[in-house]
Short mmCIF file of C-alpha atoms in Angstrom, two decimals:
data_model
loop_
_atom_site.label_atom_id
_atom_site.label_comp_id
_atom_site.label_asym_id
_atom_site.label_seq_id
_atom_site.Cartn_x
_atom_site.Cartn_y
_atom_site.Cartn_z
CA UNK A 1 113.67 75.53 138.90
CA UNK A 2 110.00 75.05 138.23
CA UNK A 3 107.84 72.14 137.27
CA UNK A 4 105.42 72.22 134.39
CA UNK A 5 102.89 69.41 134.18
CA UNK A 6 101.40 68.27 130.89
CA UNK A 7 98.39 65.96 131.14
CA UNK A 8 97.39 64.03 128.02
CA UNK A 9 94.04 62.27 127.67
CA UNK A 10 92.38 60.45 124.79
CA UNK A 11 89.56 62.58 123.37
CA UNK A 12 86.15 61.60 124.77
CA UNK A 13 85.04 60.10 121.44
CA UNK A 14 88.09 57.80 121.18
CA UNK A 15 87.59 54.32 122.63
CA UNK A 16 89.86 53.65 125.60
CA UNK A 17 90.04 49.85 125.97
CA UNK A 18 92.71 50.13 128.67
CA UNK A 19 90.48 52.31 130.82
CA UNK A 20 87.62 49.89 130.24
CA UNK A 21 89.76 46.94 131.34
CA UNK A 22 90.67 48.80 134.54
CA UNK A 23 87.01 49.59 135.16
CA UNK A 24 85.95 45.98 134.68
CA UNK A 25 88.46 44.87 137.32
CA UNK A 26 87.04 47.20 139.99
CA UNK A 27 84.01 45.15 141.14
CA UNK A 28 86.30 42.13 141.64
CA UNK A 29 88.39 44.26 143.98
CA UNK A 30 85.35 45.41 145.91
CA UNK A 31 85.16 48.93 144.49
CA UNK A 32 81.60 49.76 143.58
CA UNK A 33 79.97 52.82 142.11
CA UNK A 34 82.71 53.79 139.63
CA UNK A 35 80.93 54.23 136.35
CA UNK A 36 83.81 54.99 134.06
CA UNK A 37 87.62 54.95 133.90
CA UNK A 38 89.79 56.66 131.32
CA UNK A 39 93.54 56.29 131.31
CA UNK A 40 95.91 59.08 130.33
CA UNK A 41 99.52 60.21 130.61
CA UNK A 42 101.17 62.81 132.82
CA UNK A 43 104.49 64.44 131.93
CA UNK A 44 106.45 66.42 134.52
CA UNK A 45 108.88 68.84 132.92
CA UNK A 46 111.59 70.28 135.16
CA UNK A 47 112.32 73.69 133.71
CA UNK A 48 115.70 75.27 134.49
CA UNK A 49 114.64 78.89 134.34
CA UNK A 50 111.61 80.77 135.60
CA UNK A 51 108.60 79.87 133.50
CA UNK A 52 108.02 82.98 131.40
CA UNK A 53 105.06 83.37 129.06
CA UNK A 54 107.44 82.68 126.22
CA UNK A 55 108.72 79.47 127.83
CA UNK A 56 105.17 78.38 128.48
CA UNK A 57 104.25 79.02 124.85
CA UNK A 58 107.15 76.78 123.78
CA UNK A 59 105.95 74.04 126.12
CA UNK A 60 102.45 74.33 124.64
CA UNK A 61 104.01 73.85 121.22
CA UNK A 62 105.98 70.84 122.47
CA UNK A 63 102.84 69.33 124.00
CA UNK A 64 100.74 69.86 120.87
CA UNK A 65 103.29 68.52 118.39
CA UNK A 66 105.04 65.76 120.33
CA UNK A 67 103.71 64.80 123.77
CA UNK A 68 100.14 64.58 122.49
CA UNK A 69 98.80 63.47 119.13
CA UNK A 70 95.99 65.98 118.72
CA UNK A 71 94.25 63.69 116.23
CA UNK A 72 93.21 61.48 119.13
CA UNK A 73 94.31 63.27 122.31
CA UNK A 74 93.70 66.48 124.27
CA UNK A 75 96.30 68.02 126.57
CA UNK A 76 96.54 70.59 129.32
CA UNK A 77 99.63 72.49 130.49
CA UNK A 78 100.02 73.97 133.97
CA UNK A 79 102.81 75.29 136.14
CA UNK A 80 102.98 73.41 139.41
CA UNK A 81 103.25 75.98 142.18
CA UNK A 82 105.72 75.44 145.00
CA UNK A 83 107.16 72.26 143.49
CA UNK A 84 110.81 71.28 143.23
CA UNK A 85 112.29 73.89 145.56
CA UNK B 1 114.67 56.26 87.74
CA UNK B 2 118.39 56.69 88.20
CA UNK B 3 120.92 55.04 85.93
CA UNK B 4 118.28 53.16 83.94
CA UNK B 5 118.90 50.00 85.97
CA UNK B 6 116.73 48.28 88.52
CA UNK B 7 114.30 50.36 90.51
CA UNK B 8 116.11 51.33 93.69
CA UNK B 9 113.87 51.11 96.71
CA UNK B 10 115.06 52.44 100.05
CA UNK B 11 114.13 50.69 103.30
CA UNK B 12 114.62 52.74 106.46
CA UNK B 13 115.96 51.22 109.68
CA UNK B 14 114.98 52.97 112.92
CA UNK B 15 116.20 51.77 116.32
CA UNK B 16 113.67 49.01 117.04
CA UNK B 17 112.71 48.26 113.43
CA UNK B 18 112.21 44.53 112.89
CA UNK B 19 111.06 43.91 109.36
CA UNK B 20 113.53 45.84 107.24
CA UNK B 21 115.29 42.60 106.26
CA UNK B 22 112.08 41.08 104.93
CA UNK B 23 111.17 44.34 103.19
CA UNK B 24 114.53 44.42 101.41
CA UNK B 25 114.13 40.75 100.46
CA UNK B 26 110.65 41.46 99.06
CA UNK B 27 112.09 44.26 96.93
CA UNK B 28 114.76 41.89 95.62
CA UNK B 29 112.27 39.10 94.86
CA UNK B 30 110.11 41.57 92.96
CA UNK B 31 113.10 42.44 90.76
CA UNK B 32 114.22 45.67 92.40
CA UNK B 33 117.39 46.79 94.13
CA UNK B 34 116.94 47.32 97.87
CA UNK B 35 118.87 50.19 99.45
CA UNK B 36 119.34 50.32 103.22
CA UNK B 37 118.62 53.77 104.68
CA UNK B 38 119.62 54.77 108.21
CA UNK B 39 117.39 56.86 110.46
CA UNK B 40 120.15 59.29 111.44
CA UNK B 41 121.12 60.24 107.92
CA UNK B 42 119.33 63.00 106.04
CA UNK B 43 120.20 61.22 102.82
CA UNK B 44 117.85 59.13 100.69
CA UNK B 45 120.72 58.01 98.40
CA UNK B 46 118.76 58.91 95.32
CA UNK B 47 116.25 56.06 95.69
CA UNK B 48 113.12 55.87 93.54
CA UNK B 49 110.75 54.83 96.34
CA UNK B 50 110.89 54.18 100.09
CA UNK B 51 109.46 51.60 102.50
CA UNK B 52 109.06 52.34 106.22
CA UNK B 53 109.12 48.85 107.75
CA UNK B 54 107.35 47.26 110.69
CA UNK B 55 108.73 46.88 114.17
CA UNK B 56 108.76 48.83 117.40
CA UNK B 57 110.73 51.99 116.65
CA UNK B 58 112.00 53.58 119.86
CA UNK B 59 110.27 50.82 121.81
CA UNK B 60 106.87 52.29 120.92
CA UNK B 61 107.58 54.79 123.73
CA UNK B 62 105.28 57.83 123.97
CA UNK B 63 103.12 56.55 121.08
CA UNK B 64 103.90 54.10 118.28
CA UNK B 65 105.89 55.98 115.64
CA UNK B 66 105.86 59.28 117.53
CA UNK B 67 109.61 59.50 118.09
CA UNK B 68 110.67 57.98 114.77
CA UNK B 69 108.63 60.67 113.06
CA UNK B 70 111.25 63.24 114.14
CA UNK B 71 114.27 61.21 112.91
CA UNK B 72 116.69 63.05 110.61
CA UNK B 73 115.82 60.77 107.66
CA UNK B 74 112.18 61.86 107.88
CA UNK B 75 113.00 65.43 106.87
CA UNK B 76 113.95 64.76 103.22
CA UNK B 77 111.51 61.84 103.11
CA UNK B 78 108.45 63.92 104.03
CA UNK B 79 109.51 66.61 101.60
CA UNK B 80 109.97 64.19 98.71
CA UNK B 81 106.83 62.22 99.52
CA UNK B 82 104.83 65.44 99.34
CA UNK B 83 106.42 65.96 95.90
CA UNK B 84 105.36 62.50 94.68
CA UNK B 85 108.00 59.97 95.80
CA UNK B 86 106.29 56.57 96.25
CA UNK B 87 106.29 55.77 99.98
CA UNK B 88 104.88 52.68 101.70
CA UNK B 89 104.43 52.42 105.47
CA UNK B 90 103.87 48.92 106.83
CA UNK B 91 102.59 48.44 110.39
CA UNK B 92 104.94 50.62 112.49
CA UNK B 93 105.72 52.45 109.23
CA UNK B 94 101.98 53.22 108.87
CA UNK B 95 101.99 54.53 112.43
CA UNK B 96 104.96 56.78 111.56
CA UNK B 97 103.08 58.12 108.51
CA UNK B 98 100.02 58.95 110.63
CA UNK B 99 102.17 60.57 113.32
CA UNK B 100 103.81 62.62 110.53
CA UNK B 101 100.34 63.70 109.36
CA UNK B 102 101.25 62.52 105.90
CA UNK B 103 98.21 60.28 106.28
CA UNK B 104 95.15 61.23 108.36
CA UNK B 105 93.94 59.48 111.51
CA UNK B 106 95.83 57.43 114.07
CA UNK B 107 96.43 53.84 115.19
CA UNK B 108 95.27 52.94 118.69
CA UNK B 109 95.29 49.95 121.01
CA UNK B 110 93.39 46.95 119.59
CA UNK B 111 89.88 47.12 121.03
CA UNK B 112 90.22 43.66 122.65
CA UNK B 113 93.67 44.57 124.08
CA UNK B 114 95.34 41.43 122.70
CA UNK B 115 98.30 41.31 120.37
CA UNK B 116 97.13 39.81 117.08
CA UNK B 117 99.33 37.52 114.99
CA UNK B 118 97.58 35.72 112.19
CA UNK B 119 97.08 35.42 108.46
CA UNK B 120 94.58 38.08 107.50
CA UNK B 121 92.31 38.42 104.48
CA UNK B 122 92.15 41.88 102.94
CA UNK B 123 90.02 43.30 100.17
CA UNK B 124 91.82 45.58 97.73
CA UNK B 125 89.64 48.64 97.28
CA UNK B 126 91.86 50.81 95.16
CA UNK B 127 94.29 49.82 92.43
CA UNK B 128 95.57 53.10 91.00
CA UNK B 129 98.02 53.88 93.80
CA UNK B 130 101.79 53.56 93.40
CA UNK B 131 101.74 50.30 95.37
CA UNK B 132 98.58 48.47 94.27
CA UNK B 133 98.42 48.61 90.45
CA UNK B 134 99.15 44.89 90.13
CA UNK B 135 95.96 43.95 92.00
CA UNK B 136 92.39 43.85 90.75
CA UNK B 137 89.73 45.96 92.41
CA UNK B 138 87.80 43.82 94.88
CA UNK B 139 90.50 41.13 94.90
CA UNK B 140 91.01 39.37 98.22
CA UNK B 141 94.56 38.74 99.38
CA UNK B 142 95.94 37.02 102.50
CA UNK B 143 98.98 38.40 104.30
CA UNK B 144 100.19 38.24 107.92
CA UNK B 145 98.91 40.74 110.49
CA UNK B 146 100.79 41.23 113.76
CA UNK B 147 100.29 44.16 116.06
CA UNK B 148 98.95 45.36 119.39
CA UNK B 149 98.04 48.85 118.26
CA UNK B 150 96.37 48.47 114.90
CA UNK B 151 92.99 50.02 115.51
CA UNK B 152 92.53 52.71 112.87
CA UNK B 153 90.63 55.75 114.15
CA UNK B 154 89.76 59.16 112.76
CA UNK B 155 86.85 61.50 113.29
CA UNK B 156 83.65 60.86 111.31
CA UNK B 157 84.30 63.74 108.95
CA UNK B 158 87.76 62.42 108.06
CA UNK B 159 86.38 58.89 107.59
CA UNK B 160 83.63 60.21 105.32
CA UNK B 161 86.20 62.18 103.32
CA UNK B 162 88.46 59.12 102.95
CA UNK B 163 85.51 57.10 101.62
CA UNK B 164 84.31 59.88 99.31
CA UNK B 165 87.78 60.42 97.86
CA UNK B 166 88.37 56.68 97.44
CA UNK B 167 91.35 56.71 99.77
CA UNK B 168 90.55 53.48 101.59
CA UNK B 169 93.00 51.16 99.84
CA UNK B 170 92.46 47.97 101.90
CA UNK B 171 89.67 46.73 104.14
CA UNK B 172 89.74 43.75 106.49
CA UNK B 173 87.73 40.83 105.12
CA UNK B 174 86.35 37.91 107.10
CA UNK B 175 86.14 39.83 110.37
CA UNK B 176 87.63 42.97 111.85
CA UNK B 177 90.74 41.96 113.86
CA UNK B 178 91.27 45.09 115.96
CA UNK B 179 88.29 47.43 116.01
CA UNK B 180 89.49 49.59 113.11
CA UNK B 181 86.80 52.06 112.08
CA UNK B 182 84.92 50.95 108.96
CA UNK B 183 87.20 47.88 108.70
CA UNK B 184 90.01 50.08 107.36
CA UNK B 185 93.32 48.24 107.00
CA UNK B 186 95.14 50.73 104.78
CA UNK B 187 94.76 54.18 103.25
CA UNK B 188 96.58 56.52 100.86
CA UNK B 189 97.21 60.23 100.48
CA UNK B 190 95.35 62.34 97.92
CA UNK B 191 97.92 61.74 95.18
CA UNK B 192 98.08 57.97 95.81
CA UNK B 193 101.88 57.85 96.08
CA UNK B 194 101.84 57.39 99.87
CA UNK B 195 100.18 54.21 101.16
CA UNK B 196 100.07 52.92 104.73
CA UNK B 197 98.64 49.67 106.09
CA UNK B 198 98.86 47.58 109.23
CA UNK B 199 99.18 44.08 107.63
CA UNK B 200 102.53 42.86 106.30
CA UNK B 201 102.80 42.24 102.54
CA UNK B 202 106.59 41.80 102.87
CA UNK B 203 106.01 38.58 104.85
CA UNK B 204 103.96 37.06 102.01
CA UNK B 205 106.38 36.96 99.09
CA UNK B 206 107.57 33.33 99.10
CA UNK B 207 105.69 30.10 99.70
CA UNK B 208 108.48 28.78 101.92
CA UNK B 209 108.01 31.44 104.58
CA UNK B 210 104.68 33.11 103.92
CA UNK B 211 101.06 31.97 103.81
CA UNK B 212 100.82 33.16 100.19
CA UNK B 213 102.79 35.25 97.74
CA UNK B 214 100.00 37.83 97.70
CA UNK B 215 102.25 40.56 99.09
CA UNK B 216 104.62 40.58 96.14
CA UNK B 217 102.22 42.77 94.14
CA UNK B 218 103.05 45.82 96.27
CA UNK B 219 106.64 45.70 95.16
CA UNK B 220 106.05 44.72 91.53
CA UNK B 221 103.48 47.53 91.29
CA UNK B 222 105.88 50.23 92.35
CA UNK B 223 108.71 48.85 90.21
CA UNK B 224 106.51 48.88 87.10
CA UNK B 225 105.50 52.43 87.86
CA UNK B 226 109.16 53.43 88.05
CA UNK B 227 109.89 51.84 84.69
CA UNK B 228 107.03 53.66 82.99
CA UNK B 229 107.54 56.97 84.87
#
């Protein structure tokens, strides 16, 4: 079994009010010097078989059509090494 | 129109839909015959037009409308909408249409992060769509607005194209409630048969329960179009 991680983030030009709300709370909590926060999503896919190039291509397709809305979001796909033994 | 009777307008129920009852009632009050459609059936029952209602399909999980967009009913619906079937997406239905890429752009979290629930003034910008012929250009209407993720966004090029092609159908009047780009409340596809908007015309069809009856025009518009088609 292998784990494939898909990270989804709002594109830089899309306003992220949730990230802004998190950032505004930081000074109250005593965290200084953090100039920006953006909030995203992480998907961990447990893949039954070894992650072939073909399987990875399918996961890219899944990420681009379903996990992320590419109108407003970017995504990255990576195989997590040594995970889920 | 089938059978030469009333215009038959389908209203789809997804798991988590809330406003399909009001949408069907609005169709009936406008003089049409509402037809309940179920998300798991690839069958539109020969309807003449379809409404995707408001609500929280699939709990708004992943993104609003993202899972509903892959429901079995969407397959024939997208195909027929591309061929000219009148299709209206209200609130969550608008989100489904954007997720389906039948309409451009996306709906994001309200810029102030609060859920909005209020009577909202809208300006009608376009009156030659399937759903807005009974309004006058520039007319202001008031219908309820209720959502947490109603901020319309698209890249500048898409926004410019929507403006240039006259595809902004409704704009918020009297203040922008959610940070929507260029005050956009609703848009249509190139052919004008597919319209999506965040506010709820189906909640403004009777004085007993709505702030106005301004929403009725959506449904009378499409029914007239079916009669003359």
